[in-house]
Coordinates of C-alpha atoms and ligand atoms in Angstrom, one line a residue:
X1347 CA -23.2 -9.1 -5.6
X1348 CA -22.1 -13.0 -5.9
X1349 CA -19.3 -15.0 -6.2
X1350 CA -18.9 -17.4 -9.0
X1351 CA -21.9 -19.8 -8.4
X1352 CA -23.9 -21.8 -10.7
X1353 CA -26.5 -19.1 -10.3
X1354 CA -24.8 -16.9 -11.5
X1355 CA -25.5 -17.0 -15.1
X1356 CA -29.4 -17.5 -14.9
X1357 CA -29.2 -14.4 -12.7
X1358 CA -27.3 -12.2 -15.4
X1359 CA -29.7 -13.9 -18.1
X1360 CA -32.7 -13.5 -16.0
X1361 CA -32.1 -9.4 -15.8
X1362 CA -31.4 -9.2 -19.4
X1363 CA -34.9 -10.9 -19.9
X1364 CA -36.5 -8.7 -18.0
X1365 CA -35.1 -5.6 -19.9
X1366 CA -33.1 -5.1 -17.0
X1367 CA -29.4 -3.8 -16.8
X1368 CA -26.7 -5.9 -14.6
X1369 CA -24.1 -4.0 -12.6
X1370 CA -21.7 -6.5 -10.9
X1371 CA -20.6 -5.9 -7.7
X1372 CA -17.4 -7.8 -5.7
X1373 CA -18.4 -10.0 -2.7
X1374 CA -16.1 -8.8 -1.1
X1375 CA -16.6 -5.6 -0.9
X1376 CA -17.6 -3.2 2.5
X1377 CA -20.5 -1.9 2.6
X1378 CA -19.0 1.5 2.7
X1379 CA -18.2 0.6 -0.9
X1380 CA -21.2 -1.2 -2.1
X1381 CA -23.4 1.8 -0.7
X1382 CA -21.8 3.8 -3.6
X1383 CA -22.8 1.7 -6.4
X1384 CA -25.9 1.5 -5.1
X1385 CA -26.6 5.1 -5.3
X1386 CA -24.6 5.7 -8.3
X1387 CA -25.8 2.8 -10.5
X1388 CA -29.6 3.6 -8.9
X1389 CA -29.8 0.2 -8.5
X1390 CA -33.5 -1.4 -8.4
X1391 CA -33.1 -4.6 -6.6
X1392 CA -29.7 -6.7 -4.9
X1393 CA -29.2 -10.4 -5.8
X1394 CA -26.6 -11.7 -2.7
X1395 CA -26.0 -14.5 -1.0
X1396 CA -27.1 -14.9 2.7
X1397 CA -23.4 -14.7 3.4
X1398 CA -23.2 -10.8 2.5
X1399 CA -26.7 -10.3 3.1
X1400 CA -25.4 -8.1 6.4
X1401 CA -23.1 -6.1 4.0
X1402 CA -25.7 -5.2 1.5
X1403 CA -28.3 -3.9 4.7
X1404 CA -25.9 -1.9 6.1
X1405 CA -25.2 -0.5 2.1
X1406 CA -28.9 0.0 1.6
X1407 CA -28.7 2.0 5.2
X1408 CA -26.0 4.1 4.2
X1409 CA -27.5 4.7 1.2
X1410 CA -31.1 5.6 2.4
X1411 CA -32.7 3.0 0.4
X1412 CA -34.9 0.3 0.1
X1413 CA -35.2 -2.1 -2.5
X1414 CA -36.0 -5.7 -2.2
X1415 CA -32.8 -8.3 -2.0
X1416 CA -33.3 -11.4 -3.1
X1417 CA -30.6 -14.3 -1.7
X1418 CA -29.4 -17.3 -3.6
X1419 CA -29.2 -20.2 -0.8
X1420 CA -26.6 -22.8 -1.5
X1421 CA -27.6 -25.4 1.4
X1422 CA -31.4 -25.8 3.2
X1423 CA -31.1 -23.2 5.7
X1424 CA -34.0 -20.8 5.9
X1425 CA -34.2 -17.8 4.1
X1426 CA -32.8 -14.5 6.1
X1427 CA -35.4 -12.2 7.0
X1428 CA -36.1 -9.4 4.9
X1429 CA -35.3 -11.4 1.5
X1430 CA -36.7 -13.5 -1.0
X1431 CA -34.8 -17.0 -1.9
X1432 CA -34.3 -16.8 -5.8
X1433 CA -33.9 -20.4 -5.3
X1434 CA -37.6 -20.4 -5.0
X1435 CA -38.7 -17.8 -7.4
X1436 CA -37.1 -20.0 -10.0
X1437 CA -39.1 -22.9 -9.0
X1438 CA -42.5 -21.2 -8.9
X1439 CA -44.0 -22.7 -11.8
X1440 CA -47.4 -20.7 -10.7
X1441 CA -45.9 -17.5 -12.6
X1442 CA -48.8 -15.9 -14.5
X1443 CA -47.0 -15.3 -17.9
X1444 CA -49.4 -12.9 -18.5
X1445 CA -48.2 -10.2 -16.1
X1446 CA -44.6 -10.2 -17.3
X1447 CA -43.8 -7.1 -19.6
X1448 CA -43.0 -7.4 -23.4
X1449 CA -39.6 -6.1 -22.8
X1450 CA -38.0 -4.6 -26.5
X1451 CA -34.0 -3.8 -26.6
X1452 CA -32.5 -2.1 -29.1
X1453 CA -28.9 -2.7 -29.9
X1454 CA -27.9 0.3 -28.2
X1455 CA -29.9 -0.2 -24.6
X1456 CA -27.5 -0.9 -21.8
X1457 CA -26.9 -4.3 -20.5
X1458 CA -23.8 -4.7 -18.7
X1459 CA -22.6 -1.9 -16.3
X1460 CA -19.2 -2.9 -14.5
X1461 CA -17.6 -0.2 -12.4
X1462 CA -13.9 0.9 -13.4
X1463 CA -11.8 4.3 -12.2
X1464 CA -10.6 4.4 -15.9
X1465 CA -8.0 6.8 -16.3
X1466 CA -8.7 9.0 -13.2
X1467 CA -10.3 9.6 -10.3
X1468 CA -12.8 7.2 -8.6
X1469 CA -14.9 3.7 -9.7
X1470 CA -17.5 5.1 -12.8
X1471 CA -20.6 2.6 -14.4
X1472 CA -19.4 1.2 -17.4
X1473 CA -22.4 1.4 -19.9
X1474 CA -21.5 -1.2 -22.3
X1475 CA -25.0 -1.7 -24.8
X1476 CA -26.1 -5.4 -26.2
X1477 CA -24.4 -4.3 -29.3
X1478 CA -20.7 -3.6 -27.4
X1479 CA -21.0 -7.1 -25.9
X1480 CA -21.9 -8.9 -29.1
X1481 CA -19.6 -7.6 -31.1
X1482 CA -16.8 -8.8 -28.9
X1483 CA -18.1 -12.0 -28.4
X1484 CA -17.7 -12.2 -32.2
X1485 CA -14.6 -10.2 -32.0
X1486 CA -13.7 -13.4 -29.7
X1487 CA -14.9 -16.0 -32.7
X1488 CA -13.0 -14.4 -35.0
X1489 CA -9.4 -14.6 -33.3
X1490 CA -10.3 -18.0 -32.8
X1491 CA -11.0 -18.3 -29.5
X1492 CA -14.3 -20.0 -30.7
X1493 CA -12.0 -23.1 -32.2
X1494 CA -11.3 -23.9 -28.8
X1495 CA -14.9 -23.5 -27.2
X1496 CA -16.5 -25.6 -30.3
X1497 CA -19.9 -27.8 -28.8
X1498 CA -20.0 -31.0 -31.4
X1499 CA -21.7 -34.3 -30.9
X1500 CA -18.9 -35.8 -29.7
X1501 CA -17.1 -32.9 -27.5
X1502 CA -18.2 -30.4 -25.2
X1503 CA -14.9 -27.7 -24.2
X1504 CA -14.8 -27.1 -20.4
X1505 CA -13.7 -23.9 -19.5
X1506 CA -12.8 -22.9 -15.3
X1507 CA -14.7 -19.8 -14.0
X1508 CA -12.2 -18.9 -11.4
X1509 CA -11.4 -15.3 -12.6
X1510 CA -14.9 -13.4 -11.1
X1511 CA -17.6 -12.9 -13.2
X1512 CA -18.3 -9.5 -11.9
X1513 CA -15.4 -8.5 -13.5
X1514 CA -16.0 -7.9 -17.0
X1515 CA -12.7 -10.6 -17.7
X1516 CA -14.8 -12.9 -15.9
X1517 CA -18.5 -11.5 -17.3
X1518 CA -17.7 -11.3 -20.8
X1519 CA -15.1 -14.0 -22.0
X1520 CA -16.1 -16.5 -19.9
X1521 CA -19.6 -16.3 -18.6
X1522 CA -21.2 -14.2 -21.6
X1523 CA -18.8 -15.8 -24.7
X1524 CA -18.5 -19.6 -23.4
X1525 CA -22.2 -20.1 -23.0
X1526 CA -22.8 -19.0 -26.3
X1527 CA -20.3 -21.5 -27.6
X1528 CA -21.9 -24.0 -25.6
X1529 CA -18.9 -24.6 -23.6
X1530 CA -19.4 -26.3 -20.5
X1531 CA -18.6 -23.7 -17.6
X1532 CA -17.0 -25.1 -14.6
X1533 CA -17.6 -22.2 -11.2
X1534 CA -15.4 -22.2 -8.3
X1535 CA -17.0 -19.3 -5.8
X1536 CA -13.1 -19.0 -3.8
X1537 CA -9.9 -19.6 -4.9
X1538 CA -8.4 -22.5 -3.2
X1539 CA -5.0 -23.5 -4.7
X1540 CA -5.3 -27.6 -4.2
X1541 CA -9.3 -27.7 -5.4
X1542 CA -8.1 -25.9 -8.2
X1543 CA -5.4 -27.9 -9.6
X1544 CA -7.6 -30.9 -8.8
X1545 CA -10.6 -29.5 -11.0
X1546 CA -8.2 -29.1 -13.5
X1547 CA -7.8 -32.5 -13.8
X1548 CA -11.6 -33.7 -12.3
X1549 CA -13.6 -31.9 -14.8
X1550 CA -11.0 -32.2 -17.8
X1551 CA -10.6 -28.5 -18.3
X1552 CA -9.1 -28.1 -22.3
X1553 CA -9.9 -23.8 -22.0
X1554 CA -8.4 -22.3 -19.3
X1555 CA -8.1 -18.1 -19.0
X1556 CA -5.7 -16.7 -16.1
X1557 CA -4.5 -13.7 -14.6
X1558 CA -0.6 -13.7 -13.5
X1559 CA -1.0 -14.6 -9.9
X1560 CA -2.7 -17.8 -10.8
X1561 CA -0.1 -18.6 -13.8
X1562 CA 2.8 -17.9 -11.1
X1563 CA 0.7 -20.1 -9.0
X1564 CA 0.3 -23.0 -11.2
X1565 CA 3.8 -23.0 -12.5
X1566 CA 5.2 -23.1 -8.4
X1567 CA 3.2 -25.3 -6.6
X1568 CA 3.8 -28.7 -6.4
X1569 CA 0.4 -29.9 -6.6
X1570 CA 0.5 -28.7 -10.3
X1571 CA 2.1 -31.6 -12.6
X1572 CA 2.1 -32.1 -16.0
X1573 CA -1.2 -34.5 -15.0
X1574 CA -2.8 -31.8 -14.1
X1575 CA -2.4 -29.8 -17.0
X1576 CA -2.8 -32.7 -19.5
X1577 CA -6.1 -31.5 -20.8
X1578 CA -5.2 -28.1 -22.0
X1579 CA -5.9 -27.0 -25.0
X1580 CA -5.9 -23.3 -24.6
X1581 CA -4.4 -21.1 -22.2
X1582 CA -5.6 -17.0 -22.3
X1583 CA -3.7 -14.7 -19.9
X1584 CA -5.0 -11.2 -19.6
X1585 CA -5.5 -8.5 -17.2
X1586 CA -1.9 -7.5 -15.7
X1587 CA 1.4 -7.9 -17.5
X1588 CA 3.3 -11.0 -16.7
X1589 CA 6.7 -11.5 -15.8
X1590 CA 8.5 -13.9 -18.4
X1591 CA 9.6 -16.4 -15.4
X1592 CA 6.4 -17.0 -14.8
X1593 CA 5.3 -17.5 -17.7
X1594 CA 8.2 -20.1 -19.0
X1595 CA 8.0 -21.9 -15.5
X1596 CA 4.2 -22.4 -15.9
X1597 CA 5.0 -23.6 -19.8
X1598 CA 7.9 -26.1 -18.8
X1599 CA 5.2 -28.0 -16.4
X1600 CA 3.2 -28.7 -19.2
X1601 CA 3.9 -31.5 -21.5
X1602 CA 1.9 -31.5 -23.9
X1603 CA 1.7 -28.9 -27.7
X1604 CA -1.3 -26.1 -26.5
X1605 CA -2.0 -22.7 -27.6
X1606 CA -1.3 -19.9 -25.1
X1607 CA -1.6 -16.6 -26.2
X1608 CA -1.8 -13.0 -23.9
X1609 CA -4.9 -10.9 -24.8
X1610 CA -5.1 -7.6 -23.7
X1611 CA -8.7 -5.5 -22.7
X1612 CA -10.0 -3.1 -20.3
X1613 CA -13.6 -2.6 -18.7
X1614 CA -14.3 -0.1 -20.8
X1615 CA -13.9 -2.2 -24.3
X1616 CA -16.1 -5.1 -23.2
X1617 CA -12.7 -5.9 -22.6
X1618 CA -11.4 -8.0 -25.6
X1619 CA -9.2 -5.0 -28.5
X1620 CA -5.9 -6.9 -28.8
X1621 CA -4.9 -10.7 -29.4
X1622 CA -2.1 -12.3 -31.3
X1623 CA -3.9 -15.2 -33.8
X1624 CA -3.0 -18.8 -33.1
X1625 CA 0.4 -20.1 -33.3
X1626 CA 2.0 -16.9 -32.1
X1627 CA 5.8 -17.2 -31.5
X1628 CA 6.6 -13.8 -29.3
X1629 CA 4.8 -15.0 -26.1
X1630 CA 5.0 -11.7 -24.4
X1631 CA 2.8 -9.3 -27.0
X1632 CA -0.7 -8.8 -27.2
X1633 CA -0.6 -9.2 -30.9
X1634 CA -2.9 -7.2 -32.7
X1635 CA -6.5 -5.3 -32.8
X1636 CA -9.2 -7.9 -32.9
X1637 CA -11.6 -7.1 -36.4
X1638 CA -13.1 -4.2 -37.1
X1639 CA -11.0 -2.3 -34.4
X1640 CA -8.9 0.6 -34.8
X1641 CA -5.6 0.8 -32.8
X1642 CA -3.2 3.9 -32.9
X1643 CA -0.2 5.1 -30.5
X1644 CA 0.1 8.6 -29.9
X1645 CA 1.7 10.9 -28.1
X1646 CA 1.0 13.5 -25.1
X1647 CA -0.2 15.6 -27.5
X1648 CA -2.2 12.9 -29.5
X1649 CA 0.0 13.1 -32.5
X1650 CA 0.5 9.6 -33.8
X1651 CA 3.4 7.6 -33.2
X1652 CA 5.9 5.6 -35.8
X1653 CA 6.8 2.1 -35.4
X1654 CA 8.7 1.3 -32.4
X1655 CA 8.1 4.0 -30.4
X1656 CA 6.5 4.2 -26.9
X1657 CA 2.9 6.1 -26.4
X1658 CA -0.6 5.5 -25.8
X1659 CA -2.9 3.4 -26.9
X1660 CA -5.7 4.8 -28.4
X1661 CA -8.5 1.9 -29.6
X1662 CA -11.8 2.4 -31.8
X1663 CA -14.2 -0.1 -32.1
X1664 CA -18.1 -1.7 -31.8
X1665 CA -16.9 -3.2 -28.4
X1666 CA -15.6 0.3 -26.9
X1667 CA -18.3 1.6 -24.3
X1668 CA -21.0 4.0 -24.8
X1669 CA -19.8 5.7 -21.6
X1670 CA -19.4 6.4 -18.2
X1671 CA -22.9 6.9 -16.7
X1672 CA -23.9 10.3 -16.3
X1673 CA -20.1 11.7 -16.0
X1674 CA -20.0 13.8 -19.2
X1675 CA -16.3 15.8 -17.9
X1676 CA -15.0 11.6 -17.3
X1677 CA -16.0 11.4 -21.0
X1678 CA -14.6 14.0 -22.5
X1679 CA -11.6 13.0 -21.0
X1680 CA -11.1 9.5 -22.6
X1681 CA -13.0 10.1 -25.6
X1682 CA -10.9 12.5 -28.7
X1683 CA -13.0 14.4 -30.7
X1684 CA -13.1 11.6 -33.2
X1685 CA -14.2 9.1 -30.7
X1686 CA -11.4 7.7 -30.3
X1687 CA -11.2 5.6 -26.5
X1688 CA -7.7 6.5 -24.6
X1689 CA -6.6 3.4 -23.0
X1690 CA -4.2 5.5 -20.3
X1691 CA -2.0 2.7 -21.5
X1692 CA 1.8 2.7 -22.9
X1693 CA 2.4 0.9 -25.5
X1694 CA 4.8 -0.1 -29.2
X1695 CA 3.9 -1.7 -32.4
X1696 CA 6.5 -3.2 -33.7
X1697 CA 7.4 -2.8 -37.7
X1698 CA 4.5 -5.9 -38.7
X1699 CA 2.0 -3.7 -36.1
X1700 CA 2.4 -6.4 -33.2
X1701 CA 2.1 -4.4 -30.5
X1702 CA 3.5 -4.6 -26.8
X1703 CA 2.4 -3.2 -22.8
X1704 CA 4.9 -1.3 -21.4
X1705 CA 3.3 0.8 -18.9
X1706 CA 0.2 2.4 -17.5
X1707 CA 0.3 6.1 -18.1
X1708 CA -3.0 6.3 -15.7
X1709 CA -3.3 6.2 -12.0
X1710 CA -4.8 2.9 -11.8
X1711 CA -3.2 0.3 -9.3
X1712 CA -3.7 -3.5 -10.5
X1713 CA -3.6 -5.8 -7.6
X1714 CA -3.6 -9.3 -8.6
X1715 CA -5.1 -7.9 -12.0
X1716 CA -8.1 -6.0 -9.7
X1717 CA -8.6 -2.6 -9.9
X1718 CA -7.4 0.2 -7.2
X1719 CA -8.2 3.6 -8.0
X1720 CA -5.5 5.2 -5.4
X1721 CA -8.2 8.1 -5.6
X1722 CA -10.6 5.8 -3.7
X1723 CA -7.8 4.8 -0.8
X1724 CA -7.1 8.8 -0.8
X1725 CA -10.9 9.4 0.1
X1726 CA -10.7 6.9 2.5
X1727 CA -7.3 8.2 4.1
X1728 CA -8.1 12.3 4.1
X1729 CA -11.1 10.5 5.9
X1730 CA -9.0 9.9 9.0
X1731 CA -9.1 12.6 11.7
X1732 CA -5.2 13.3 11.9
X1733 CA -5.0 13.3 8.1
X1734 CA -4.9 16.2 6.0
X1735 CA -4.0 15.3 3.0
X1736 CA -3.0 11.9 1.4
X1737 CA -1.9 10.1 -2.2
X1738 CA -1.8 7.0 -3.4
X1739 CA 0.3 5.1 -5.8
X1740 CA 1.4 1.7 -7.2
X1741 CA 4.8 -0.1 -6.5
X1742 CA 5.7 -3.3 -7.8
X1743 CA 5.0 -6.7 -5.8
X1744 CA 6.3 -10.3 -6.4
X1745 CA 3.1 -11.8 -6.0
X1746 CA 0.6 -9.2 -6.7
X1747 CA 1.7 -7.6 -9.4
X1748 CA 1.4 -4.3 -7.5
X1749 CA 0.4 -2.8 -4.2
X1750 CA -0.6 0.6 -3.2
X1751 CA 1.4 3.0 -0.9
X1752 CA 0.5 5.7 0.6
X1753 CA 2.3 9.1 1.4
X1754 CA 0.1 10.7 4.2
X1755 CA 0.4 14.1 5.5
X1756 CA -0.6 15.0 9.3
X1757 CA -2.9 18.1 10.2
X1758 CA -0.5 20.1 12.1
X1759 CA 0.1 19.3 15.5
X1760 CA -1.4 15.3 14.9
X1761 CA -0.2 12.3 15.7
X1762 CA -1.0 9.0 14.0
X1763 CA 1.0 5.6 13.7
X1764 CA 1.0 4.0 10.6
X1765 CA -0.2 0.9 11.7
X1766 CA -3.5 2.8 13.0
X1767 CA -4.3 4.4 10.1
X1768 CA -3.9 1.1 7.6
X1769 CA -6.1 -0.6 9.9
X1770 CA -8.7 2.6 9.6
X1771 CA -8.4 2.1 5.9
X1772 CA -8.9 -1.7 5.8
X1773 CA -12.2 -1.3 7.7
X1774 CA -13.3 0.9 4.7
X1775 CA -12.4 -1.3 2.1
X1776 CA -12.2 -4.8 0.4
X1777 CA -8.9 -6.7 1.6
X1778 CA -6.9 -6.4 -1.7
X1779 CA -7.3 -2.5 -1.6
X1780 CA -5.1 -2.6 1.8
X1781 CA -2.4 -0.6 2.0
X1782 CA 0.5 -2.0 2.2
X1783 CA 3.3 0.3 3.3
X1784 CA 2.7 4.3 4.4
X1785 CA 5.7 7.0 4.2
X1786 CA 4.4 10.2 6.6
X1787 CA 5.6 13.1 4.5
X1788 CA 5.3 17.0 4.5
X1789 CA 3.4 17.6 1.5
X1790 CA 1.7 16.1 -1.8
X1791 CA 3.7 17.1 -4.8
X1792 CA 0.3 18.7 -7.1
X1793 CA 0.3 20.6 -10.2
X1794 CA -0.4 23.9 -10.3
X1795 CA -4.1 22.9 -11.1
X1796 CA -4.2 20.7 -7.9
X1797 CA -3.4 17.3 -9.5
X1798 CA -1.2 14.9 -7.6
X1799 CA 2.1 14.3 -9.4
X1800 CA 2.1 10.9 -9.4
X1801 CA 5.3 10.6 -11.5
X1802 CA 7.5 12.5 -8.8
X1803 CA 6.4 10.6 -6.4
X1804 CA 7.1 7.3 -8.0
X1805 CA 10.5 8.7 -9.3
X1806 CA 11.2 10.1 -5.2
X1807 CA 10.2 6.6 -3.3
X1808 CA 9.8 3.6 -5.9
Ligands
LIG2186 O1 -10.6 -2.6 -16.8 P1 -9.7 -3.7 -16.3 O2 -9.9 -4.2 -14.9 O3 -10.0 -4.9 -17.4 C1 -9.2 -6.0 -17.5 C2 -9.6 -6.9 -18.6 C3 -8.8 -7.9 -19.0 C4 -9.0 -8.8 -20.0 C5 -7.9 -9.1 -20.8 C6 -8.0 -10.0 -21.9 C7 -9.2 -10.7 -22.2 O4 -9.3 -11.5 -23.1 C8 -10.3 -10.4 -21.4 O5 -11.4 -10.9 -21.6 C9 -10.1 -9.5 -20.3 O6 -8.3 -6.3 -16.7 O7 -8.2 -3.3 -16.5 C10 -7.8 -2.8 -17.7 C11 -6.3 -2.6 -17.6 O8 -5.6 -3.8 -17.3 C12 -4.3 -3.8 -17.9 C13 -4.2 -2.5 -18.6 O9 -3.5 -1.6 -17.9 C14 -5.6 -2.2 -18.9 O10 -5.8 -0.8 -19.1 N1 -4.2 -5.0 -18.7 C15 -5.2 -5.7 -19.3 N2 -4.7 -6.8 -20.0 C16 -3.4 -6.7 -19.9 C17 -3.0 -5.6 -19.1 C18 -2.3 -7.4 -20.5 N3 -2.5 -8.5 -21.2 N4 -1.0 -7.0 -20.2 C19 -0.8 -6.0 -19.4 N5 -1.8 -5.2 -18.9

């Protein structure tokens, strides 16, 4: 549970070592929230800051556990009680080798575990295995992302670790992939517009990956000039669709010939399956599967698609996950028969296979390019005393892509304002989850077997 710090990385490395499996969690997050991962991912230890040290107590309450947290300290104060300083673990040069385990992996062990709602229902461990990772780190080589990340004699690529590394975005292209280019990896631990136009420029960065906000961002603000920007070499956007203004306004502040391409990838593929290759004229497509990946687009009833036509995605490859942890019905449900991985995306391939985003087919809320699982916010709402029922879904935002709205119905004879029962919900959860606007209503359009019909309410109120 840490923000982009320099520490980051031994961390992660320092698990793997130790035969260990790494489940990011967001800083962020409530302890109502990070109580859950605990239990689910039956976590063994917490690495924190002192910062959210409070947080992960109050979790490890909740939870009914009790593990050891060990802090990273960024400045000389002392360590909180109850935790050990990593800072001086790492130092201890006393370590009798001799006690630390011969720890043997297979290909197929776990080593990353991220947490996404996937097509349904609420945040599930991502099992992604050594192999998954390494196969889309040469997945990445391949598309010729490595071209850009080269280490030579004479040049060393900086890349900026904004996007968080415990999101697999974050984890896997940037922390995972660029240190085993030997790119140099440049953390900021809190977005801060100015700083980060300025490191831009400070620490020459040449490979830069975004998410939309920050490309709408960079292309707005006047601290962003065509100095800033003079070093880049390569600019990767991923993680939400992006509106073509942004995008052009973002591309007319910078002066000089570089390569910016959109790649598209999800949690659960470790996240790189589609990229156009360098030089790619159409700005707005995803281009195609990386190598040795499957792509197909099918229909509601899985029957494949022609060129052209709108359905969802459906990806195989060595970089698709093994599974949700220990949630075989979740698995049956995004896995075909033939192992094939349903991306609860909507897509088209055009007639050379270039495929486009159109639409998300699945529940999931991106906000800012984060995850909101509206079945999460619906927990947290039928949670309120005057609510009996409550659904959640995503309308479109100009600056975050997409927020969640909620249509809440009242126990009979209830009162609640709206106002009250946002503020009950932003106790419960990290500030981007907030809900942004609620409509009271009578009922919850659901299917006959229960589910909420999403689609009617989006056609009724967006
Ligand atoms: O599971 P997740 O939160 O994962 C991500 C991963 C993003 C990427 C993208 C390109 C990379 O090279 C990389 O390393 C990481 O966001 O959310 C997955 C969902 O996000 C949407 C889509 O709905 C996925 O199912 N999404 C991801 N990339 C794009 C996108 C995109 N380029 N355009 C539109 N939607």
């Amino acid at each position: 549970m840490l923000p982009n710090v320099p520490d980051f990385p031994l961390v992660a490395m320092g698990i793997l070592g130790a035969g260990g499996v790494i489940s990011t969690v967001n800083p962020i997050y409530t302890a109502h929230e990070v109580h859950r991962q605990l239990l689910l991912s039956a976590a063994k230890v917490v690495i924190t800051m002192p910062e959210t040290m409070g947080v992960v107590k109050e979790a490890l309450k909740i939870a009914k556990l009790d593990i050891p947290i060990i802090v990273i300290k960024t400045n000389g104060d002392p360590t909180p009680e109850g935790a050990l300083c990593f800072n001086e673990l790492s130092e201890d040069t006393h370590v009798d080798k001799s006690c630390l385990k011969d720890v043997r992996r297979t290909p197929k062990d776990i080593s990353f575990m991220p947490y996404s709602s996937g097509t349904t229902g609420m945040p599930k461990g991502v099992e992604l295995s050594h192999r998954n990772l390494i196969a889309n780190f040469e997945q990445m080589n391949d598309i010729n992302i490595k071209n850009h990340s080269d280490t030579t004699a004479t040049h060393q690529d900086a890349v900026m670790a904004v996007l968080p590394f415990f999101h697999i975005y974050g984890a896997s292209a940037i922390m995972f992939h660029k240190m085993s280019v030997g790119a140099k990896i440049v953390t900021m631990a809190k977005f801060h517009p100015e700083k980060y136009l300025e490191a831009l420029k400070k620490f020459k960065i040449d490979v830069l990956y975004v998410a939309p906000p920050m490309l709408l961002l960079m292309g707005a603000h006047p601290a962003g000039t065509s100095e800033t920007y003079q070093y880049l070499k390569s600019v990767i956007n991923g993680a939400a669709p992006l509106a073509d203004s942004d995008m052009r306004r973002f591309l007319n502040k910078v002066k000089q010939e570089f390569d910016f391409r959109q790649a598209y990838g999800l949690t659960e593929t470790s996240p790189l399956v589609l990229m156009p290759p360098v030089g790619v004229n159409n700005l707005s497509t995803v281009g195609y599967p990386v190598s040795n990946t499957e792509a197909k687009v099918v229909d509601e009833n899985l029957n494949n698609l022609g060129p052209n036509e709108t359905g969802e995605l459906l990806v195989r490859g060595p970089q698709v996950m093994i599974g949700y942890r220990e949630n075989p019905t979740a698995n049956s449900e995004v896995f075909t028969e033939d192992r094939w991985f349903r991306t609860g995306d909507l897509v088209f391939a055009d007639d050379q296979g270039q495929i486009t985003i159109t639409d998300r087919l699945k529940e999931l809320i991106k906000v800012k390019g984060f995850q909101v699982p509206p079945a999460e916010l619906e927990a947290v709402l039928r949670d309120h005393p005057a609510v009996i029922d409550a659904a959640v879904i995503g309308v479109p935002h100009p600056t975050k892509g997409e927020a969640p709205k909620a249509f809440v119905v009242l126990k009979s004879g209830q009162k609640a304002e709206a106002n009250e029962i946002k503020e009950f919900v932003k106790e419960k959860v990290a500030p981007f989850k907030k809900i942004d606007e609620i409509v009271f209503v009578n009922s919850i359009p659901k299917s006959a077997a229960g589910k909420i019909l999403r689609k009617d309410l989006k056609a009724q109120y967006s």
